[in-house]
Amino acid sequence: MTFAQFSRAAALSRREIYRAIYAEHGPSIKVKKEKTALKNLELIFEATLKISNRKGFRAMTMRDLSQETGLSLGVLYHYFASKDELLDMVQRTGRSIAGRILREAAARENEPAARLRAVIQTHLFLSEAMQPWFYFSYMEVRHLGDPEKDRTKAAELWSEKLLADIISEGQAAGVFAPVDVSLLSAAIKAMLQDWYVKRGKYAKRGYTVDQYANFMVGLVERFCLVGSKQAAPRQGS
Amino acid sequence: MTFAQFSRAAALSRREIYRAIYAEHGPSIKVKKEKTALKNLELIFEATLKISNRKGFRAMTMRDLSQETGLSLGVLYHYFASKDELLDMVQRTGRSIAGRILREAAARENEPAARLRAVIQTHLFLSEAMQPWFYFSYMEVRHLGDPEKDRTKAAELWSEKLLADIISEGQAAGVFAPVDVSLLSAAIKAMLQDWYVKRGKYAKRGYTVDQYANFMVGLVERFCLVGSKQAAPRQGS
DNA sequence: AGGAAAATAGAACGTTTGTTCACTTTTTGT
DNA sequence: ACAAAAAGTGAACAAACGTTCTATTTTCCT
């Protein structure tokens, strides 16, 4: 699978995302007309990610947000009750989308090696398509209230366990070598996260997400695939 | 090398660290007697790392810092001119210590495979000994002013280039396979960072830094060492 | 076109923040 | 023991913040 194929397959249109937010947070949002609500929700979320990912959510002021969106302070508070609630909304939305797509990808394959490859690729493609969201979620966990913080950490552990289960299954089937499952899945997660946390670095060096995915899959398979081809791994692409 | 050996070898005594800070920031610090200066500097730095690493430097107030250190607001400002300068001081100190130790470790070995192993181990052991510092530096880059931010990023790229150069050298000597140098050194960095960013996760699972170091070295060597032993990698330790 | 409903604007308010400074307490040198 | 120097205190201040609210503009429906 390539990133281009993934983009076509995954239903990730912006319109739908904001429609889902509007539907879910209906009671909290004091705007009646869907058309203006969607337009402003997109403005607000986009600006929040842009400003926060530059200087941090805590350092972003409501006046920053007002200026960037072109909306007045009063209007902003028609979409959330407080700045903290805005933080929760961004967090929740990203998590629910990411969870859905990852679950679908893991269910599509059966054979352990293929499943492992699919989850790695899908995670990378997803974080590529939603980079600001992933970066935000990663950097702002500390500023969440306890309930939302717990949910975020649980989601991260869930995706790591998804990897661990696949590896364990492969070991039981004899296709993966008996490496330390917990450490290997943690290492895979670390590399997955690096793609969206250090996105700028990879862009500057001219790497595409497809190249990174190929490299990661090669690295992981060469480490734990039993009887992996001993030919030297290829460069980049 | 083990972490215990590293701890004994590296000169990392707290007294010396704060003496260096006091010596370097002499003109900015309005306290004449070295003894009280060192005592309070340690209180301030320790408290800054503790509070900031829980809720972020920006969210830490001077009153938080005053309460945690037991020093009054007025006294705090005898050690730095502003909150931003405190941020810079913490950042600079950690960077200079880390840079010195890494440089020494890289110079000690000659053969590429041994050097690579030494740099990985030293980086891990160092971040283990100074975990709060590393975590702080990683999470608060965004809140630095431009000059200090540039220096921090440069230091990170320097350590990545240190890895890349060792790998390139090993490839030229024929001991490393022709893998993508830039991607491999980036992946190594990602795993090194995961150790101190997710320190709590690994602690909860009962892993020591020595186990993590062995795993990482095994993973990397199995990926790029030409003619690496095909025996299945051992579990954990 | 005109009036009701929805959306928008931004001045104003109370809090919290970083920072200062006149003052008190402690330590030092003789 | 005592003055001078150093260290420490916390009330006070201005700026900046999140949030509210009334007044105004725009949109919608008939």
Coordinates of C-alpha atoms (C1' of nucleotides) in Angstrom, one line a residue:
Chain A
M1 CA 0.0 0.0 0.0
T2 CA 1.2 3.6 -0.7
F3 CA 0.1 6.8 0.9
A4 CA -1.7 7.9 -2.2
Q5 CA -3.8 4.7 -2.1
F6 CA -4.4 5.2 1.6
S7 CA -5.6 8.7 1.1
R8 CA -8.2 7.6 -1.5
A9 CA -9.4 4.7 0.6
A10 CA -9.8 6.3 4.0
A11 CA -12.8 8.5 4.5
L12 CA -11.1 11.6 5.9
S13 CA -12.8 14.5 4.3
R14 CA -12.7 17.6 6.4
R15 CA -16.4 18.3 5.9
E16 CA -17.3 15.0 7.5
I17 CA -14.9 15.5 10.4
Y18 CA -16.4 18.8 11.4
R19 CA -19.9 17.5 10.9
A20 CA -19.1 14.8 13.4
I21 CA -17.8 17.3 15.9
Y22 CA -20.9 19.4 15.4
A23 CA -23.1 16.4 15.9
E24 CA -21.3 15.1 19.0
H25 CA -20.9 18.4 20.8
G26 CA -24.4 19.7 19.7
P27 CA -25.6 20.8 23.2
S28 CA -22.4 22.7 24.0
I29 CA -22.4 24.6 20.7
K30 CA -24.7 27.6 20.7
V31 CA -24.9 28.0 17.0
K32 CA -28.1 26.8 15.2
K33 CA -27.2 26.9 11.5
E34 CA -25.1 24.0 10.5
K35 CA -23.5 25.8 7.6
T36 CA -22.0 28.6 9.7
A37 CA -21.1 26.2 12.5
L38 CA -19.1 23.9 10.2
K39 CA -17.3 26.9 8.6
N40 CA -16.3 28.3 12.0
L41 CA -15.5 25.0 13.6
E42 CA -13.0 24.4 10.8
L43 CA -11.5 27.9 11.3
I44 CA -11.3 27.4 15.1
F45 CA -9.7 23.9 15.0
E46 CA -7.3 24.8 12.2
A47 CA -6.2 27.9 14.0
T48 CA -5.9 26.2 17.3
L49 CA -3.6 23.5 15.8
K50 CA -1.6 26.1 13.9
I51 CA -0.9 28.4 16.9
S52 CA -0.6 25.7 19.5
N53 CA 1.8 23.6 17.5
R54 CA 4.1 26.7 17.2
K55 CA 4.1 28.0 20.8
G56 CA 2.0 25.6 22.8
F57 CA -1.7 25.5 23.8
R58 CA -1.1 27.2 27.1
A59 CA 0.7 30.1 25.4
M60 CA -2.0 30.6 22.9
T61 CA -4.4 33.3 24.1
M62 CA -8.0 33.7 23.1
R63 CA -7.0 36.9 21.4
D64 CA -4.4 35.0 19.3
L65 CA -7.2 32.7 18.3
S66 CA -9.6 35.5 17.6
Q67 CA -7.1 37.2 15.3
E68 CA -6.1 34.0 13.5
T69 CA -9.7 33.0 12.8
G70 CA -11.0 36.5 12.2
L71 CA -13.8 35.7 14.7
S72 CA -14.5 37.9 17.7
L73 CA -13.9 36.7 21.3
G74 CA -17.7 36.5 21.8
V75 CA -18.2 34.2 18.9
L76 CA -15.5 31.8 20.0
Y77 CA -17.4 31.1 23.2
H78 CA -20.4 30.0 21.2
Y79 CA -18.4 26.9 20.2
F80 CA -16.9 25.9 23.6
A81 CA -17.6 26.8 27.2
S82 CA -13.9 27.3 28.1
K83 CA -10.4 27.1 26.7
D84 CA -10.0 23.8 28.5
E85 CA -13.0 22.4 26.8
L86 CA -11.6 23.4 23.4
L87 CA -8.5 21.4 24.4
D88 CA -10.6 18.4 25.2
M89 CA -12.5 18.7 21.9
V90 CA -9.5 18.7 19.8
Q91 CA -8.0 15.8 21.7
R92 CA -11.2 13.7 21.5
T93 CA -11.8 14.3 17.8
G94 CA -8.3 13.3 16.8
R95 CA -8.4 10.2 19.0
S96 CA -11.7 8.9 17.7
I97 CA -10.8 9.3 14.0
A98 CA -7.4 7.7 14.5
G99 CA -8.8 4.8 16.5
R100 CA -11.4 4.0 13.9
I101 CA -9.0 3.9 11.0
L102 CA -6.4 1.8 12.9
R103 CA -9.0 -0.7 14.0
E104 CA -10.2 -1.1 10.4
A105 CA -6.6 -1.6 9.1
A106 CA -5.8 -4.3 11.7
A107 CA -8.9 -6.2 10.9
R108 CA -8.2 -6.3 7.2
E109 CA -5.2 -8.7 7.3
N110 CA -4.9 -12.2 8.8
E111 CA -1.3 -13.4 8.4
P112 CA 0.9 -11.9 11.2
A113 CA 3.7 -10.5 9.0
A114 CA 1.1 -8.8 6.7
R115 CA -0.9 -7.5 9.7
L116 CA 2.2 -6.0 11.3
R117 CA 3.1 -4.3 8.0
A118 CA -0.4 -3.0 7.5
V119 CA -0.6 -1.5 11.0
I120 CA 2.8 0.2 10.7
Q121 CA 1.9 1.6 7.3
T122 CA -1.5 2.7 8.3
H123 CA -0.3 4.4 11.4
L124 CA 2.3 6.3 9.4
F125 CA -0.2 7.3 6.6
L126 CA -2.7 8.4 9.2
S127 CA -0.3 10.5 11.1
E128 CA 0.8 12.0 7.8
A129 CA -2.7 12.9 6.8
M130 CA -3.4 14.3 10.3
Q131 CA 0.0 15.5 11.3
P132 CA -1.1 18.6 13.2
W133 CA -3.6 16.6 15.2
F134 CA -1.1 13.9 16.2
Y135 CA 1.6 16.5 17.1
F136 CA -0.9 18.4 19.2
S137 CA -2.1 15.3 21.0
Y138 CA 1.5 14.3 21.7
M139 CA 2.6 17.6 23.1
E140 CA -0.4 18.7 25.0
V141 CA -1.2 15.6 27.1
R142 CA 0.2 17.3 30.1
H143 CA -2.3 20.1 30.0
L144 CA -5.4 17.9 29.9
G145 CA -7.6 17.2 32.9
D146 CA -7.3 13.8 34.5
P147 CA -10.2 12.1 32.7
E148 CA -9.1 13.1 29.2
K149 CA -5.4 12.5 30.1
D150 CA -6.3 8.9 31.1
R151 CA -8.2 8.3 27.9
T152 CA -5.3 9.6 25.8
K153 CA -2.8 7.4 27.5
A154 CA -5.1 4.4 27.3
A155 CA -5.4 4.9 23.5
E156 CA -1.7 5.0 23.2
L157 CA -1.3 1.8 25.2
W158 CA -4.0 0.2 23.1
S159 CA -2.2 0.8 19.8
E160 CA 1.0 -0.5 21.4
K161 CA -0.8 -3.6 22.5
L162 CA -2.2 -4.0 19.0
L163 CA 1.4 -4.3 17.8
A164 CA 2.5 -6.6 20.7
D165 CA -0.4 -9.0 20.1
I166 CA 0.5 -9.3 16.4
I167 CA 4.1 -10.0 17.3
S168 CA 3.1 -12.6 19.9
E169 CA 0.8 -14.3 17.5
G170 CA 3.6 -14.4 14.9
Q171 CA 6.0 -15.9 17.4
A172 CA 3.4 -18.6 18.3
A173 CA 3.1 -19.3 14.6
G174 CA 6.9 -19.5 14.2
V175 CA 7.2 -16.7 11.7
F176 CA 8.7 -14.3 14.2
A177 CA 11.9 -14.8 16.2
P178 CA 11.5 -14.9 20.0
V179 CA 12.5 -11.3 20.6
D180 CA 11.2 -9.3 23.6
V181 CA 7.7 -8.4 22.5
S182 CA 7.2 -5.5 24.8
L183 CA 10.5 -3.7 23.9
L184 CA 10.0 -4.3 20.2
S185 CA 6.5 -2.9 20.1
A186 CA 7.7 0.1 22.2
A187 CA 10.5 0.7 19.7
I188 CA 8.1 0.5 16.8
K189 CA 5.9 3.1 18.5
A190 CA 8.9 5.3 19.1
M191 CA 9.7 5.3 15.4
L192 CA 6.1 5.8 14.4
Q193 CA 5.9 8.8 16.7
D194 CA 9.1 10.3 15.4
W195 CA 7.5 10.6 11.9
Y196 CA 4.9 13.1 13.1
V197 CA 6.8 14.7 16.0
K198 CA 9.9 15.5 13.8
R199 CA 7.9 15.9 10.6
G200 CA 9.9 19.0 9.6
K201 CA 13.2 17.3 9.8
Y202 CA 12.2 14.5 7.4
A203 CA 10.6 17.1 5.1
K204 CA 13.9 19.0 5.0
R205 CA 15.7 15.9 4.0
G206 CA 13.3 15.1 1.2
Y207 CA 11.9 11.9 2.6
T208 CA 8.3 10.9 1.7
V209 CA 6.1 8.9 4.1
D210 CA 6.3 5.9 1.7
Q211 CA 10.1 5.9 2.0
Y212 CA 9.9 6.0 5.7
A213 CA 7.3 3.3 5.8
N214 CA 9.5 1.0 3.7
F215 CA 12.5 1.7 5.8
M216 CA 10.6 0.9 9.1
V217 CA 9.0 -2.3 7.8
G218 CA 12.4 -3.4 6.5
L219 CA 14.1 -2.7 9.8
V220 CA 11.4 -4.4 11.9
E221 CA 11.2 -7.5 9.6
R222 CA 14.9 -7.9 9.4
F223 CA 15.0 -7.9 13.2
C224 CA 12.3 -10.4 13.9
L225 CA 11.3 -12.2 10.8
V226 CA 12.6 -15.8 10.9
G227 CA 14.7 -16.6 7.8
S228 CA 14.5 -13.0 6.6
K229 CA 16.3 -12.5 3.3
Q230 CA 19.9 -11.8 3.9
A231 CA 20.3 -9.5 1.0
A232 CA 21.5 -6.1 2.1
P233 CA 18.5 -3.8 2.6
R234 CA 18.1 -1.3 -0.1
Q235 CA 18.6 2.4 0.2
G236 CA 15.8 4.9 0.9
S237 CA 12.8 4.2 -1.4
Chain B
M1 CA 29.7 -1.1 29.8
T2 CA 26.8 -1.1 32.4
F3 CA 25.0 1.9 33.9
A4 CA 26.6 1.3 37.2
Q5 CA 30.1 1.5 35.6
F6 CA 29.0 4.6 33.7
S7 CA 27.8 6.3 36.9
R8 CA 31.1 5.8 38.6
A9 CA 33.2 6.9 35.7
A10 CA 31.3 10.1 34.7
A11 CA 31.8 13.1 36.8
L12 CA 28.3 14.1 37.4
S13 CA 28.2 15.2 41.0
R14 CA 25.5 17.7 41.8
R15 CA 27.8 20.0 43.7
E16 CA 30.0 20.4 40.6
I17 CA 27.0 21.1 38.4
Y18 CA 25.7 23.9 40.4
R19 CA 29.2 25.3 41.0
A20 CA 29.5 25.5 37.2
I21 CA 26.2 27.3 36.9
Y22 CA 27.2 29.7 39.5
A23 CA 30.6 30.4 37.9
E24 CA 29.1 30.8 34.4
H25 CA 26.2 33.0 35.4
G26 CA 28.1 35.0 38.0
P27 CA 27.3 38.5 36.9
S28 CA 23.6 37.7 36.6
I29 CA 23.4 36.2 40.1
K30 CA 23.1 38.7 42.8
V31 CA 24.3 36.5 45.6
K32 CA 27.8 36.8 46.9
K33 CA 28.4 33.9 49.1
E34 CA 29.0 30.7 47.2
K35 CA 27.7 28.4 49.9
T36 CA 24.2 29.9 50.0
A37 CA 24.2 30.4 46.2
L38 CA 24.8 26.7 45.6
K39 CA 22.2 25.6 48.1
N40 CA 19.5 27.8 46.5
L41 CA 20.5 27.1 42.9
E42 CA 20.0 23.4 43.6
L43 CA 16.6 24.1 45.2
I44 CA 15.5 26.2 42.3
F45 CA 16.7 23.9 39.5
E46 CA 15.3 20.8 41.2
A47 CA 11.9 22.5 41.8
T48 CA 11.8 23.9 38.3
L49 CA 12.3 20.5 36.8
K50 CA 9.9 18.8 39.1
I51 CA 7.0 21.3 38.6
S52 CA 7.6 21.9 34.9
N53 CA 7.9 18.2 34.0
R54 CA 4.5 17.7 35.6
K55 CA 2.5 20.6 34.2
G56 CA 4.8 22.4 31.8
F57 CA 7.1 25.4 32.3
R58 CA 4.6 27.9 31.1
A59 CA 2.0 26.7 33.6
M60 CA 4.5 26.8 36.4
T61 CA 4.0 30.2 38.3
M62 CA 6.7 32.0 40.3
R63 CA 4.5 31.3 43.3
D64 CA 4.5 27.6 42.6
L65 CA 8.3 27.8 42.5
S66 CA 8.4 29.9 45.7
Q67 CA 6.3 27.4 47.5
E68 CA 8.2 24.3 46.3
T69 CA 11.6 25.8 47.1
G70 CA 10.6 27.5 50.3
L71 CA 12.2 30.7 49.0
S72 CA 10.4 34.0 48.8
L73 CA 9.6 35.6 45.4
G74 CA 12.2 38.3 46.0
V75 CA 15.0 35.8 46.6
L76 CA 14.2 33.9 43.4
Y77 CA 15.0 37.0 41.4
H78 CA 18.4 37.2 42.9
Y79 CA 19.3 34.1 40.8
F80 CA 17.8 35.1 37.4
A81 CA 16.5 38.3 35.8
S82 CA 13.3 36.8 34.5
K83 CA 11.4 33.6 34.1
D84 CA 12.6 33.3 30.6
E85 CA 16.2 33.5 31.7
L86 CA 15.6 30.7 34.1
L87 CA 14.3 28.6 31.2
D88 CA 17.5 29.4 29.3
M89 CA 19.7 28.6 32.2
V90 CA 18.2 25.1 32.7
Q91 CA 18.4 24.4 29.0
R92 CA 22.0 25.6 28.6
T93 CA 23.2 23.7 31.6
G94 CA 21.8 20.4 30.6
R95 CA 23.1 20.8 27.1
S96 CA 26.6 21.6 28.0
I97 CA 26.9 18.7 30.4
A98 CA 25.4 16.2 27.9
G99 CA 27.6 17.5 25.1
R100 CA 30.7 17.1 27.1
I101 CA 30.0 13.5 28.1
L102 CA 28.9 12.4 24.7
R103 CA 32.0 13.9 23.1
E104 CA 34.2 12.0 25.5
A105 CA 32.5 8.7 24.9
A106 CA 32.7 9.0 21.1
A107 CA 36.4 9.7 21.3
R108 CA 37.2 6.7 23.4
E109 CA 36.5 4.0 20.8
N110 CA 38.0 3.6 17.3
E111 CA 36.4 0.6 15.6
P112 CA 33.0 1.7 14.1
A113 CA 30.9 -1.0 15.6
A114 CA 32.3 -0.4 19.1
R115 CA 31.9 3.3 18.7
L116 CA 28.3 3.0 17.7
R117 CA 27.7 0.8 20.6
A118 CA 29.5 3.2 23.0
V119 CA 27.5 6.2 21.8
I120 CA 24.2 4.5 22.1
Q121 CA 25.0 3.2 25.6
T122 CA 26.4 6.5 26.8
H123 CA 23.4 8.4 25.5
L124 CA 21.1 6.1 27.3
F125 CA 23.1 6.1 30.5
L126 CA 23.4 9.9 30.4
S127 CA 19.7 10.4 29.9
E128 CA 19.0 8.0 32.7
A129 CA 21.2 9.9 35.1
M130 CA 19.7 13.2 34.0
Q131 CA 16.2 12.2 33.0
P132 CA 14.4 15.3 34.3
W133 CA 16.8 17.5 32.4
F134 CA 16.4 15.6 29.1
Y135 CA 12.7 15.5 29.4
F136 CA 12.5 19.2 30.2
S137 CA 14.8 20.0 27.2
Y138 CA 12.7 17.9 24.9
M139 CA 9.3 19.3 26.0
E140 CA 10.1 23.0 26.4
V141 CA 12.0 23.7 23.2
R142 CA 9.0 25.5 21.9
H143 CA 9.0 28.0 24.7
L144 CA 12.6 29.1 24.2
G145 CA 13.6 32.3 22.4
D146 CA 15.0 32.0 18.9
P147 CA 18.7 32.0 19.8
E148 CA 18.5 29.3 22.5
K149 CA 16.0 27.3 20.4
D150 CA 18.5 27.3 17.5
R151 CA 21.3 26.1 19.8
T152 CA 19.1 23.3 21.1
K153 CA 18.2 22.1 17.7
A154 CA 21.8 22.3 16.6
A155 CA 22.9 20.2 19.5
E156 CA 20.3 17.6 18.6
L157 CA 21.4 17.5 15.0
W158 CA 25.0 17.3 16.1
S159 CA 24.4 14.1 18.1
E160 CA 22.4 12.6 15.2
K161 CA 25.3 13.5 12.9
L162 CA 27.7 11.8 15.3
L163 CA 25.7 8.6 14.8
A164 CA 25.5 9.1 11.0
D165 CA 29.2 9.6 10.7
I166 CA 30.0 6.4 12.6
I167 CA 27.6 4.5 10.4
S168 CA 29.1 6.0 7.2
E169 CA 32.6 5.2 8.4
G170 CA 31.5 1.6 9.1
Q171 CA 30.0 1.3 5.7
A172 CA 33.2 2.5 4.0
A173 CA 35.1 -0.1 6.1
G174 CA 32.7 -2.8 5.0
V175 CA 31.5 -3.7 8.4
F176 CA 28.1 -2.1 8.0
A177 CA 25.6 -2.9 5.3
P178 CA 24.7 -0.1 2.9
V179 CA 21.5 1.0 4.6
D180 CA 20.1 4.5 4.5
V181 CA 22.4 6.3 6.9
S182 CA 20.2 9.3 7.5
L183 CA 17.1 7.2 8.3
L184 CA 19.0 4.8 10.5
S185 CA 20.5 7.5 12.6
A186 CA 17.1 9.2 12.9
A187 CA 15.6 5.9 14.0
I188 CA 18.3 5.4 16.6
K189 CA 17.7 8.9 17.9
A190 CA 14.0 8.2 18.1
M191 CA 14.6 5.1 20.3
L192 CA 17.1 7.0 22.5
Q193 CA 14.6 9.7 23.1
D194 CA 11.9 7.3 23.9
W195 CA 13.8 6.1 26.9
Y196 CA 13.7 9.4 28.7
V197 CA 10.4 10.7 27.3
K198 CA 8.5 7.6 28.3
R199 CA 10.6 6.8 31.3
G200 CA 7.6 6.0 33.4
K201 CA 6.3 3.4 31.0
Y202 CA 9.5 1.4 31.0
A203 CA 9.8 1.7 34.8
K204 CA 6.2 0.3 35.2
R205 CA 7.2 -2.7 33.1
G206 CA 10.3 -3.3 35.1
Y207 CA 13.0 -2.6 32.5
T208 CA 16.4 -1.3 33.5
V209 CA 18.4 1.0 31.3
D210 CA 20.9 -1.9 30.8
Q211 CA 18.2 -4.1 29.4
Y212 CA 17.0 -1.3 27.1
A213 CA 20.6 -0.6 25.9
N214 CA 21.2 -4.3 25.1
F215 CA 18.0 -4.5 23.2
M216 CA 18.7 -1.4 21.2
V217 CA 22.3 -2.4 20.3
G218 CA 21.0 -5.8 19.3
L219 CA 18.3 -4.3 17.1
V220 CA 20.7 -1.9 15.4
E221 CA 23.5 -4.4 14.9
R222 CA 21.2 -7.0 13.5
F223 CA 19.9 -4.5 11.0
C224 CA 23.2 -3.1 9.7
L225 CA 26.1 -5.3 10.8
V226 CA 27.4 -7.3 7.9
G227 CA 27.4 -11.1 8.6
S228 CA 25.6 -10.5 11.9
K229 CA 25.1 -13.7 13.9
Q230 CA 21.9 -15.3 12.8
A231 CA 21.2 -16.8 16.2
A232 CA 17.8 -15.5 17.4
P233 CA 18.3 -12.5 19.6
R234 CA 17.9 -13.2 23.3
Q235 CA 15.0 -12.0 25.5
G236 CA 15.3 -8.9 27.6
S237 CA 18.6 -8.8 29.5
Chain C
dA1 C1' -39.7 44.8 2.5
dG2 C1' -39.8 44.2 7.3
dG3 C1' -39.5 42.0 11.6
dA4 C1' -37.8 38.0 14.2
dA5 C1' -33.9 35.1 15.0
dA6 C1' -29.3 34.2 14.6
dA7 C1' -24.6 35.6 14.5
dT8 C1' -21.1 38.9 15.6
dA9 C1' -18.4 42.5 17.8
dG10 C1' -15.4 44.3 21.3
dA11 C1' -15.5 47.0 25.7
dA12 C1' -15.5 45.7 30.4
dC13 C1' -14.6 42.8 34.6
dG14 C1' -12.3 40.1 37.9
dT15 C1' -8.2 37.1 38.4
dT16 C1' -3.8 35.8 37.9
dT17 C1' 0.7 36.6 36.4
dG18 C1' 5.7 38.3 36.3
dT19 C1' 8.2 41.6 38.6
dT20 C1' 9.7 45.2 41.8
dC21 C1' 11.1 47.4 46.1
dA22 C1' 11.0 49.3 50.7
dC23 C1' 11.8 46.9 54.6
dT24 C1' 13.4 43.2 58.2
dT25 C1' 16.2 39.5 59.5
dT26 C1' 20.5 37.0 59.5
dT27 C1' 25.4 36.6 58.9
dT28 C1' 30.0 38.4 58.8
dG29 C1' 34.3 40.7 60.2
dT30 C1' 36.7 42.9 63.8
Chain D
dA1 C1' 29.3 42.9 70.9
dC2 C1' 28.1 45.7 67.2
dA3 C1' 27.9 48.0 62.8
dA4 C1' 28.0 46.8 58.0
dA5 C1' 26.9 43.7 54.4
dA6 C1' 24.3 40.1 52.7
dA7 C1' 20.2 37.5 52.4
dG8 C1' 15.4 37.2 52.7
dT9 C1' 10.4 38.9 52.9
dG10 C1' 5.8 39.7 50.9
dA11 C1' 2.6 43.5 49.9
dA12 C1' 2.0 46.2 45.9
dC13 C1' 1.7 47.2 40.8
dA14 C1' 1.0 47.0 35.9
dA15 C1' 0.1 44.0 32.2
dA16 C1' -2.2 40.2 30.3
dC17 C1' -5.4 36.7 30.7
dG18 C1' -10.0 34.0 30.3
dT19 C1' -14.6 35.1 30.3
dT20 C1' -19.1 37.7 30.1
dC21 C1' -22.5 40.7 28.3
dT22 C1' -24.9 44.2 26.0
dA23 C1' -25.3 46.3 21.8
dT24 C1' -25.0 45.9 16.8
dT25 C1' -25.1 43.7 12.3
dT26 C1' -26.4 40.1 9.3
dT27 C1' -29.4 36.4 7.7
dC28 C1' -33.7 34.3 7.2
dC29 C1' -38.6 33.7 6.4
dT30 C1' -42.9 35.1 4.7

